[in-house]
Short mmCIF file of C-alpha atoms and ligand atoms in Angstrom, two decimals:
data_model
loop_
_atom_site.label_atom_id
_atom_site.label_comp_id
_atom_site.label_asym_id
_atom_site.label_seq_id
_atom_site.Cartn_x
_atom_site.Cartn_y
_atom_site.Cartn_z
CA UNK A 1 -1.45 -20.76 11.63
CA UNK A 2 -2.09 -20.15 8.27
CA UNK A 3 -4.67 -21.60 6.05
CA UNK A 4 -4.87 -21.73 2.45
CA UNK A 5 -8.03 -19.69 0.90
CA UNK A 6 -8.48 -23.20 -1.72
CA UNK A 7 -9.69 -26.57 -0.14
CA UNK A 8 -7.23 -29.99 -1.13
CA UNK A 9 -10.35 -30.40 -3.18
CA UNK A 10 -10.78 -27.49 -4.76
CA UNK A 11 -7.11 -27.58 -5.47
CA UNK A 12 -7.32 -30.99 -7.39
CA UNK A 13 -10.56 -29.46 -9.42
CA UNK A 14 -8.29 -26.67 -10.08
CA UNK A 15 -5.09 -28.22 -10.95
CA UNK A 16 -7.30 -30.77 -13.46
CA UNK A 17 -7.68 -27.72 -15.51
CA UNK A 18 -4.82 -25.58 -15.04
CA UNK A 19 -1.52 -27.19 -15.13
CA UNK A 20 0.93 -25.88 -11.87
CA UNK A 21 2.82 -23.50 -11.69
CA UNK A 22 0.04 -21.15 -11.17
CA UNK A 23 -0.98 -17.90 -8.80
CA UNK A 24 -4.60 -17.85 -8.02
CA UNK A 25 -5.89 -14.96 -5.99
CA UNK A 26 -8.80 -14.66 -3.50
CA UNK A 27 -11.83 -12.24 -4.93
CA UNK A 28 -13.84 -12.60 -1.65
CA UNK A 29 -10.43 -11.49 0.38
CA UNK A 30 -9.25 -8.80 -2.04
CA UNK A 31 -12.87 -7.60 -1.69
CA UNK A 32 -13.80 -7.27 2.15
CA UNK A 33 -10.74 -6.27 3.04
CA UNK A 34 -11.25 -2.91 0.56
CA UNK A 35 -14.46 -2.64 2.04
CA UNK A 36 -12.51 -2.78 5.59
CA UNK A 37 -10.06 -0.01 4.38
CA UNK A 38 -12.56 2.61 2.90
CA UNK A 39 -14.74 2.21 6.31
CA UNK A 40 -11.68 3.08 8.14
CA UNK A 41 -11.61 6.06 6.43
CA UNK A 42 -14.88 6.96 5.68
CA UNK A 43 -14.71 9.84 8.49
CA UNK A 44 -12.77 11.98 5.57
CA UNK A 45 -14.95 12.61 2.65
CA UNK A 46 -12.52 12.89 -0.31
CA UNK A 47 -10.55 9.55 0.78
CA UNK A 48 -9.96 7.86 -1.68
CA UNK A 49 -7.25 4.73 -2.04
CA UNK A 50 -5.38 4.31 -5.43
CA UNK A 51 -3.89 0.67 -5.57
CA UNK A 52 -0.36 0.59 -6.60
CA UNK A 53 -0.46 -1.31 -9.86
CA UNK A 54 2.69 -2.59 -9.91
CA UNK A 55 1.88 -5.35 -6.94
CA UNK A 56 -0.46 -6.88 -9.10
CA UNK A 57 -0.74 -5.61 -12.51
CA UNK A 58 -3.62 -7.28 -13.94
CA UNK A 59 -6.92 -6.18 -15.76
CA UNK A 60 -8.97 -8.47 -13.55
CA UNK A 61 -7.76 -7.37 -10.35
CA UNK A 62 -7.66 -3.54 -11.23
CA UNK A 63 -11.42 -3.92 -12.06
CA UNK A 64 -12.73 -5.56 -8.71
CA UNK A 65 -10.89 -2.89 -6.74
CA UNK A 66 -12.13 -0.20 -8.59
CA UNK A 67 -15.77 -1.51 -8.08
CA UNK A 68 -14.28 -0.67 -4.59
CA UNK A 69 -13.91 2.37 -5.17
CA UNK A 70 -10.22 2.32 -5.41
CA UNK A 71 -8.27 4.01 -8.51
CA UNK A 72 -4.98 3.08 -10.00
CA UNK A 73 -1.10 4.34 -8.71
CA UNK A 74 0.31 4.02 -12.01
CA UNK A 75 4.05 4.42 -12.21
CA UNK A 76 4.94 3.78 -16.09
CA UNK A 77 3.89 4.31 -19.85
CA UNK A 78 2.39 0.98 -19.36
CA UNK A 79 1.05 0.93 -16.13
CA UNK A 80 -1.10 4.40 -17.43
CA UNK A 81 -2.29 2.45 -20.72
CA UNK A 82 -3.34 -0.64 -18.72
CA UNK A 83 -5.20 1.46 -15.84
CA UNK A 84 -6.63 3.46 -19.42
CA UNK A 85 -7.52 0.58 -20.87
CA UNK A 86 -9.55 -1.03 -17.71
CA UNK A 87 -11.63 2.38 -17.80
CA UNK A 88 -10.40 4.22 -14.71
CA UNK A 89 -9.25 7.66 -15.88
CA UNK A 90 -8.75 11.12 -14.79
CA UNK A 91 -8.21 11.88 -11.23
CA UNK A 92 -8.99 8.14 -10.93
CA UNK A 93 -5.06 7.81 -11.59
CA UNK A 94 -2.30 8.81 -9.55
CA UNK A 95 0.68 8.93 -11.43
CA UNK A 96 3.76 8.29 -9.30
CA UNK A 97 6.99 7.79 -11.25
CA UNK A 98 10.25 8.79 -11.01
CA UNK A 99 13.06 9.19 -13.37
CA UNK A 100 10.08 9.72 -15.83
CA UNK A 101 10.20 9.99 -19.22
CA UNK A 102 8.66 13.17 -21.16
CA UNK A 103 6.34 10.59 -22.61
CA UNK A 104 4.73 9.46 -19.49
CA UNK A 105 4.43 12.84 -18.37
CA UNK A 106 1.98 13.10 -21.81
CA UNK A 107 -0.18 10.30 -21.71
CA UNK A 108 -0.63 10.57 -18.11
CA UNK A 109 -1.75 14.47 -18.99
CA UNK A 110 -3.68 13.14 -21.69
CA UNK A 111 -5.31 11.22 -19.14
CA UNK A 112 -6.23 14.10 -16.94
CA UNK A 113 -4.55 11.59 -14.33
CA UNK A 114 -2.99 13.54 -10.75
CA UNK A 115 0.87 13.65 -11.51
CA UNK A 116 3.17 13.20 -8.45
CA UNK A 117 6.47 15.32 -8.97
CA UNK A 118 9.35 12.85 -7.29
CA UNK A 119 11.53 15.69 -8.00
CA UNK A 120 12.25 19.99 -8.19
CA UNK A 121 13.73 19.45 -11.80
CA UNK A 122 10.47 17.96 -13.05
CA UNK A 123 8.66 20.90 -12.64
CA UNK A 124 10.03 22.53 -15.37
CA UNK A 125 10.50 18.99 -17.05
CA UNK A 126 6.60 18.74 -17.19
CA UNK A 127 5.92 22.24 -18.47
CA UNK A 128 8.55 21.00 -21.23
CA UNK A 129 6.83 17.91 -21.42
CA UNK A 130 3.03 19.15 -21.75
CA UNK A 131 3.14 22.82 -22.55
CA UNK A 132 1.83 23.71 -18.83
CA UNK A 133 2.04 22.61 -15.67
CA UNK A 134 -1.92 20.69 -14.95
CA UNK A 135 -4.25 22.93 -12.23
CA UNK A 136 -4.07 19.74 -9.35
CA UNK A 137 -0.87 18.55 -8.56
CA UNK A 138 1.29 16.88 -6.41
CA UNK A 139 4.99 16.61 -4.98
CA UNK A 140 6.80 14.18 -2.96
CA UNK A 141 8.68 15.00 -0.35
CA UNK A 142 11.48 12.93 1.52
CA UNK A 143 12.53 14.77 4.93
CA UNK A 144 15.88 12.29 4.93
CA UNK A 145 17.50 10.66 8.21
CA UNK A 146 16.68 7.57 9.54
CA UNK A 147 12.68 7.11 10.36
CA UNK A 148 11.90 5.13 13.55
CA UNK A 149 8.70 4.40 15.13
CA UNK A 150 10.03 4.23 19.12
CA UNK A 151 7.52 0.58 19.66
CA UNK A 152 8.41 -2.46 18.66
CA UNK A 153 5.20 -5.27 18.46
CA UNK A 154 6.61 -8.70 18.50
CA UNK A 155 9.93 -8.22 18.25
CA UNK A 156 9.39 -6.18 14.45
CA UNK A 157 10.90 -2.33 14.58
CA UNK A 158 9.86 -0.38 11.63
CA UNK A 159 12.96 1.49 10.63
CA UNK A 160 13.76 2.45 7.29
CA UNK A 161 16.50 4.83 5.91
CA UNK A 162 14.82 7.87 3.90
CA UNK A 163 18.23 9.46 3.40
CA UNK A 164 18.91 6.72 1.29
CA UNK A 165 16.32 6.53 -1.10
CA UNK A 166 16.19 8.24 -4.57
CA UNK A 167 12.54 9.64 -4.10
CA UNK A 168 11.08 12.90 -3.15
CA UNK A 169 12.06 16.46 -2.59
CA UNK A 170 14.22 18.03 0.26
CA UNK A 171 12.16 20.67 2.71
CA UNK A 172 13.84 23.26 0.81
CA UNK A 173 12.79 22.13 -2.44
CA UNK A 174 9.03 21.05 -1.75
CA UNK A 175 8.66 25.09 -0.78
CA UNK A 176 10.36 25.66 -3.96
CA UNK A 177 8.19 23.78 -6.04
CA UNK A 178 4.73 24.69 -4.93
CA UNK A 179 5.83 28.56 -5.25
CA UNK A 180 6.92 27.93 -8.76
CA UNK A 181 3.85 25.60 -9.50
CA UNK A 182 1.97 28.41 -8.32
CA UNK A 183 3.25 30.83 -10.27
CA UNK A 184 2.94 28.39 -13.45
CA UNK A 185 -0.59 28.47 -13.10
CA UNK A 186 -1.04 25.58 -10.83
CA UNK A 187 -4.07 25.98 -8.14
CA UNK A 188 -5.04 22.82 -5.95
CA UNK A 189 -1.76 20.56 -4.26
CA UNK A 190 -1.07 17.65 -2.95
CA UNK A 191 2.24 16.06 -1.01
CA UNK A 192 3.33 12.26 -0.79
CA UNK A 193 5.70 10.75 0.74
CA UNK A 194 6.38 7.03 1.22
CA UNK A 195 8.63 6.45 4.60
CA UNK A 196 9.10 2.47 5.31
CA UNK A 197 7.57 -0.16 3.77
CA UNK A 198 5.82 -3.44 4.84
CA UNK A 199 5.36 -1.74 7.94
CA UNK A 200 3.93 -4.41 10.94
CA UNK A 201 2.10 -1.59 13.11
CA UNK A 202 -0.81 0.45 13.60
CA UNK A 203 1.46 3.61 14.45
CA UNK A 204 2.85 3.89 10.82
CA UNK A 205 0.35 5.33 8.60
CA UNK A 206 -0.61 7.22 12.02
CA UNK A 207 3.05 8.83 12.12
CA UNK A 208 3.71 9.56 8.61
CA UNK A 209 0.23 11.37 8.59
CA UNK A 210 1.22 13.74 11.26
CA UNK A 211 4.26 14.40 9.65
CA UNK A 212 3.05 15.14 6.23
CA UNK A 213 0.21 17.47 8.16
CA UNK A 214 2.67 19.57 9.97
CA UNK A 215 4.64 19.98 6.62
CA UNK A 216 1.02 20.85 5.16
CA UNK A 217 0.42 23.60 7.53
CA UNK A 218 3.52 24.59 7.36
CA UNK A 219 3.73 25.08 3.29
CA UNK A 220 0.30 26.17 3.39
CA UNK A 221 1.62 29.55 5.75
CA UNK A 222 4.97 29.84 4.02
CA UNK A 223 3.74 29.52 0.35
CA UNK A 224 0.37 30.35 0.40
CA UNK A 225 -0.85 27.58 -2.00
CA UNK A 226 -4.08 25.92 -1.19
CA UNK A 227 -3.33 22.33 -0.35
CA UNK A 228 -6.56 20.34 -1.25
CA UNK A 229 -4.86 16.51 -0.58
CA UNK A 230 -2.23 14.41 1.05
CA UNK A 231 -1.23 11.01 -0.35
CA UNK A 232 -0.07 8.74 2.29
CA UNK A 233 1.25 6.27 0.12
CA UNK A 234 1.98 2.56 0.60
CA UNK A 235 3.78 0.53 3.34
CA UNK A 236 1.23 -0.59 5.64
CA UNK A 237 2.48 -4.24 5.72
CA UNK A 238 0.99 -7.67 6.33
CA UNK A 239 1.74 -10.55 8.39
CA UNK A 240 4.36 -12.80 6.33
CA UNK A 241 4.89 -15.39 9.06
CA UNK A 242 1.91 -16.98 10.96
CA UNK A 243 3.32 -15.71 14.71
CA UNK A 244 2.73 -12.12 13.21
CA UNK A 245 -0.21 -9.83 14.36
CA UNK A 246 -1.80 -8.65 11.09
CA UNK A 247 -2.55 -4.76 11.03
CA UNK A 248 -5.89 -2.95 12.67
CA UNK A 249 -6.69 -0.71 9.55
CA UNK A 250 -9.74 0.56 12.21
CA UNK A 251 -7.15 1.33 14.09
CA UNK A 252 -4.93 2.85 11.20
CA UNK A 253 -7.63 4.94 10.54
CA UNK A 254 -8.63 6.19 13.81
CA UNK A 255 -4.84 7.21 14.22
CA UNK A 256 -4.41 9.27 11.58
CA UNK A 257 -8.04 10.89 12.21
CA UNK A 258 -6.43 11.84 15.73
CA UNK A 259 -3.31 13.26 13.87
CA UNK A 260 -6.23 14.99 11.24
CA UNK A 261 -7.66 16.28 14.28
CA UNK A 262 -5.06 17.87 16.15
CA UNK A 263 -2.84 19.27 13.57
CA UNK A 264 -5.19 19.79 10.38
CA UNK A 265 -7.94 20.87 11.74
CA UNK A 266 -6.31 23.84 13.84
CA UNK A 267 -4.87 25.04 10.73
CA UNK A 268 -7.96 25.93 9.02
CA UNK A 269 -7.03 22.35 6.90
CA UNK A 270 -10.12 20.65 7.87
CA UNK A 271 -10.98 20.28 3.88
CA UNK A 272 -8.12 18.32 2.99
CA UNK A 273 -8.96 14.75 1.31
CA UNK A 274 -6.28 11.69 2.00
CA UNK A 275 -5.38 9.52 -0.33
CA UNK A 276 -3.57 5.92 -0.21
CA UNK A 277 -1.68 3.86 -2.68
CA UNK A 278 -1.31 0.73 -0.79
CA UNK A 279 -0.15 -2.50 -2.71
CA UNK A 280 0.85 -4.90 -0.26
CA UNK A 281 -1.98 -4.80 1.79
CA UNK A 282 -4.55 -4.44 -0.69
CA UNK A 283 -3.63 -8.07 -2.37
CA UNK A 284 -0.75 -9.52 -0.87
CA UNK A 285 -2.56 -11.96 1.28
CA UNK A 286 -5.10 -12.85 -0.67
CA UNK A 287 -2.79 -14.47 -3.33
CA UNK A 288 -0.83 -18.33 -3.73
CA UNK A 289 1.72 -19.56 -5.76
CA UNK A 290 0.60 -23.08 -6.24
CA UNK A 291 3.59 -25.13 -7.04
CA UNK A 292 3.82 -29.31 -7.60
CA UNK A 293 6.87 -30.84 -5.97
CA UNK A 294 8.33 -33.26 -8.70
CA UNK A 295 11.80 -33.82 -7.35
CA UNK A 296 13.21 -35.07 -4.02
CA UNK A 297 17.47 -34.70 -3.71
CA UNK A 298 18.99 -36.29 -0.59
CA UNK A 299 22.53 -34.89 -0.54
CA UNK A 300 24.08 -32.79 2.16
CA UNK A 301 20.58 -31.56 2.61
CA UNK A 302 17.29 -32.43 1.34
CA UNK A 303 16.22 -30.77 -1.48
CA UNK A 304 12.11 -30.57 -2.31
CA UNK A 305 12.50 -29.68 -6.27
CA UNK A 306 8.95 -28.09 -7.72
CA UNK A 307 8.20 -26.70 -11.03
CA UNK A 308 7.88 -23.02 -10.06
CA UNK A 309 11.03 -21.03 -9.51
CA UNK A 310 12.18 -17.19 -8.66
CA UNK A 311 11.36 -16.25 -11.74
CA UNK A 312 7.42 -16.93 -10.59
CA UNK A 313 8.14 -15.19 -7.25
CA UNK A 314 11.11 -13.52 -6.34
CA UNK A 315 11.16 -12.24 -2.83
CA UNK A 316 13.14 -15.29 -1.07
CA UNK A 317 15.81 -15.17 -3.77
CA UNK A 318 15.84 -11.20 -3.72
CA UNK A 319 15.71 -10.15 -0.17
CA UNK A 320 15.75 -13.41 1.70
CA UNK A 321 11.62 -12.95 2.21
CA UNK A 322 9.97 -15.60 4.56
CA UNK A 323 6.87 -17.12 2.58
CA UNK A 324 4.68 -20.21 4.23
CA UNK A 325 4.05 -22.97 2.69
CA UNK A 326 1.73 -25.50 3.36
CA UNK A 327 1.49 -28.76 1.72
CA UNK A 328 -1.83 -29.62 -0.09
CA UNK A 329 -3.99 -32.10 2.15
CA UNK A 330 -1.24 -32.52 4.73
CA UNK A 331 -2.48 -29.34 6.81
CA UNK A 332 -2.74 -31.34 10.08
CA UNK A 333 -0.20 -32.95 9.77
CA UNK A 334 2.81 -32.62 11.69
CA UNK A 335 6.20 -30.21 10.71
CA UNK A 336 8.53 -32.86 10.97
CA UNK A 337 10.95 -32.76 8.06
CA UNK A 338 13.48 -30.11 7.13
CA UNK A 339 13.83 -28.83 3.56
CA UNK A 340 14.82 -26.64 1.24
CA UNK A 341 12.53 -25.88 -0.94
CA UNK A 342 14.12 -24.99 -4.64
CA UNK A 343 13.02 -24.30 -8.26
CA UNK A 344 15.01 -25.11 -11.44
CA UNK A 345 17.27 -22.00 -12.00
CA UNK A 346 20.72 -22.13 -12.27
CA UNK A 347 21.05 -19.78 -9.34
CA UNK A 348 21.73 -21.38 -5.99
CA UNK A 349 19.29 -18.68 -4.39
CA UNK A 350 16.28 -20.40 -6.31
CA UNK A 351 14.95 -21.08 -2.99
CA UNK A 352 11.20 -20.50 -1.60
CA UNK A 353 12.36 -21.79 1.70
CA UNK A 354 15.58 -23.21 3.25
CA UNK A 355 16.18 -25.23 6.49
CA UNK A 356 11.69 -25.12 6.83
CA UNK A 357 10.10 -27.38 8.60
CA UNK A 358 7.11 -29.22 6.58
CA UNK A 359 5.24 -32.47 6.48
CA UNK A 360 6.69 -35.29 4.93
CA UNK A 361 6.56 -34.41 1.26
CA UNK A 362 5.58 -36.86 -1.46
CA UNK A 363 5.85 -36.23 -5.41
CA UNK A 364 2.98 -35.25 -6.94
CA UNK A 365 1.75 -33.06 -3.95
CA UNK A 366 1.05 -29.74 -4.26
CA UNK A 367 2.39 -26.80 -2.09
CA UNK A 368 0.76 -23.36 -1.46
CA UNK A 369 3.32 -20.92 -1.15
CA UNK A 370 1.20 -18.17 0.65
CA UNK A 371 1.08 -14.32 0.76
CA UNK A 372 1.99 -13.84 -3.20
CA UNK A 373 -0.81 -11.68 -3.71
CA UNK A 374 1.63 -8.41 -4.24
CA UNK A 375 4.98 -8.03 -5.54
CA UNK A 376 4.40 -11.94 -6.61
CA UNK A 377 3.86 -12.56 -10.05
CA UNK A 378 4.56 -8.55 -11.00
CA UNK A 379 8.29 -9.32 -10.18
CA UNK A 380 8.52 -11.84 -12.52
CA UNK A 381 11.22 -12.20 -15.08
CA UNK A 382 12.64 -14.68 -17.83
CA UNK A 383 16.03 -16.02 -17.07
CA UNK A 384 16.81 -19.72 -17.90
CA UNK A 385 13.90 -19.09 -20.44
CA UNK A 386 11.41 -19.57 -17.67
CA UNK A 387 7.94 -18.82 -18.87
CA UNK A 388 5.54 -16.67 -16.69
CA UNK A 389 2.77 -18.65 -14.93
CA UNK A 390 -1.14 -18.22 -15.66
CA UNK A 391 -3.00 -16.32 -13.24
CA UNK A 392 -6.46 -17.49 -12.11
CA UNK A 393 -9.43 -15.51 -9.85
CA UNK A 394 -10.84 -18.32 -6.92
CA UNK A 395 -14.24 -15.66 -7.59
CA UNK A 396 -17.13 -15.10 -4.97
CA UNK A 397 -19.22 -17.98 -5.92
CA UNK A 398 -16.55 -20.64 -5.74
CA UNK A 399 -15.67 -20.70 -9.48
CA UNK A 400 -12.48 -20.12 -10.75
CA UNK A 401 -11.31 -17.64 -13.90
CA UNK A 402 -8.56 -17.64 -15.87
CA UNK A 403 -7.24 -13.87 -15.66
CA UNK A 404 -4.01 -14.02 -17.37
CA UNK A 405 -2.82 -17.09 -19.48
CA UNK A 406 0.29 -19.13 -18.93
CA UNK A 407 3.64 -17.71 -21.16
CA UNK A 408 4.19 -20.26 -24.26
CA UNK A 409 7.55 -20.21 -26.09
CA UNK A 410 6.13 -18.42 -28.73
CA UNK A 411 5.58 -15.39 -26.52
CA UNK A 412 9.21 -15.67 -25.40
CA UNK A 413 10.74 -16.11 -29.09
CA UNK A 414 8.33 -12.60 -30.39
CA UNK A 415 11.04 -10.20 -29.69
CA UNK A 416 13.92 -12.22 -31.18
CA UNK A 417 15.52 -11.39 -34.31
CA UNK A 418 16.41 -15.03 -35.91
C1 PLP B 1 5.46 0.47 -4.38
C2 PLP B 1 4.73 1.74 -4.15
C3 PLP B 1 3.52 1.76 -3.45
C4 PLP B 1 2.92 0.52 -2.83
O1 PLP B 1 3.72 0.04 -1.81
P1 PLP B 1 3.25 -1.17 -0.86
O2 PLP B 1 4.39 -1.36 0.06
O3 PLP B 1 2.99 -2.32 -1.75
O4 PLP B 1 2.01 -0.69 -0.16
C5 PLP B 1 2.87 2.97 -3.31
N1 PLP B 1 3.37 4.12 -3.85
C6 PLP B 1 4.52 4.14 -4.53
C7 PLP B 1 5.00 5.42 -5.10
C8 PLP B 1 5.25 2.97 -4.69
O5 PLP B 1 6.40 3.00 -5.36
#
């Protein structure tokens, strides 16, 4: 069962003031469960968890995390200016890009921010780029295949396709790159490497870790190069649907300590600080698209029609993404109608939920589509001239902040040339 983090109350106060479409996000949530994360790595000293902007790229939101100690995974000329411009700098950034620009490569040396090489040719592609390769650095690595964890926990098997994906180095190539880093003048590394995401088990992180430890003691012996980090990346996942477990991160953490233990340590590695860039986890929960429903279409089906649309959240329509949705006030009551759920674009997969089971829905009510904390309003675009929603902060003390501003057409038309 999931429960909405706004009262029907509190909803109506809100909605008074802030006409719907709208995401509102969770500052208690967002906030204990950082405070959950660092204690569950707390036994390494230099951990340290850099939230992937582009889940939720918002001043407000960047700020309360990094009063939780968490820094910025920027991956773009903007992503670097807005991390910049919310005062978390230096090796407060991680930059991890791909494809990047010479540009990026600039400001985010300008910045004095960690730069993540996705690739052998940007070695020499930053030296180009900044006239020297920076002393700290980092590469990511992709060791290709398929990557399995052998469990599956209620019927979810993390399996994702690494030989697929367009990031990171080959074994080969990593080796490469640190010897010619080296030899460039660089002196502390770092490696990444990003394996699944939305992962729904503890063994993940856990896994990854002892991979990317192996590979450190390994490079450490074959290059020589003094390895002072290793970025685990995102992809610890959350529950989407109410039947799922959510994720231990205690017992995240206390897996890859075991992995720290029996493969760093040995190695003479027992210096080595980890780093994470979750997204996902870090807000995703802790997030709603509040939506009114304003049509109701009995045809072959019946159709719920409400005045947000993909272009406010675009999981369903883009990967077919289960998100719940509760109906305002109606809680209790019982599932006993079957919609679809749609929004206004002329795209028949403008959908936030088809053949779902809900209370009887009235117009006028108001539905909480939950879990768009991450990869929610950040995905939004402007087709069919669809405006992006306001974005409020539901804060500690039960009052609520407006942390972005709705779109107006005059934001839309300030590119066009009439
Ligand atoms: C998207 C991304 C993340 C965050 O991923 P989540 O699944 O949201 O945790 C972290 N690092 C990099 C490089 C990414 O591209």
């Amino acid at each position: 069962m999931k429960t909405p983090f706004v009262t029907p109350a509190q909803l109506d106060a809100i909605t008074a003031q802030y006409p719907t479409p709208f995401h509102i996000y969770d500052e208690r949530g967002i906030r204990e469960n950082a405070r959950r994360l660092r204690e569950a790595f707390a036994w390494n000293p230099g951990y340290r968890e850099y939230f992937a902007v582009k889940a939720t790229p918002t001043p407000a939101i960047l700020k309360l995390l990094h009063e939780e100690g968490c820094g910025c995974d920027c991956s773009s000329l903007t992503e670097l200016m807005m991390a910049e411009r919310c005062g978390i700098t230096g090796e407060e950034i991680m930059f991890s890009s791909n494809d990047t620009p010479a540009e990026e490569f600039r400001l985010a040396d300008r910045l004095g921010a960690i730069i993540n090489l996705d690739d052998l040719t940007l070695v020499d592609c930053l030296e180009a780029a900044v006239g020297r390769v920076p002393e700290k650095v980092c590469c990511r690595y992709n060791p290709g295949g398929v990557f399995t964890l052998g469990e599956s926990r209620e019927g979810f098997q993390v399996m994702d396709n690494p030989g697929e994906a367009k990031y990171g180095m080959t074994r080969a190539q990593i080796a490469e790159a640190f010897t010619r880093l080296a030899a460039m003048g660089a002196k502390e590394f770092g490696i990444h490497a990003f394996l699944a995401s939305n992962t729904l088990s503890n063994d993940y992180y856990p896994a990854l870790a002892r991979i990317l430890f192996q590979l450190a003691a390994d490079l450490k012996a074959e290059t020589g190069v003094h390895i002072t980090f290793i970025n685990l990346s995102g992809g610890v996942g959350i529950p989407y649907r109410p039947e799922q477990p959510a994720n231990d991160i205690s017992a995240i953490g206390a897996g890859v300590r075991r992995a720290y233990e029996e493969v760093l340590v040995p190695a003479g590695m027992g210096d080595v600080a980890l780093y994470t860039e979750l997204g996902r986890f870090m807000t995703g929960p802790y997030g709603h698209l509040v939506t009114r429903a304003i049509h109701e279409k009995h045809i072959y089906k019946e159709y719920i029609g409400v005045d947000a649309c993909a272009a406010n959240l675009m999981r369903p329509a883009m990967y077919g993404s289960y998100h719940h949705i509760t109906v305002s006030g109606k809680e209790d009551w019982p599932c006993d109608h079957k919609y679809d759920v749609a929004g206004s674009l002329c795209e028949n997969n403008d959908k936030f939920a088809v053949d779902r089971m809900l209370p009887k829905i009235d117009m006028g009510d108001l539905l909480v589509i939950h879990d768009t904390g991450a990869h929610g309003f950040s995905m939004g675009y402007n087709y069919n001239g669809k405006l992006r929603s306001a974005e409020l902060l539901l804060k500690e003390d039960g009052s609520v902040e407006l942390i972005r501003r709705a779109e107006t057409p005059e934001d839309y038309f300030r590119t066009l040339v009439w």
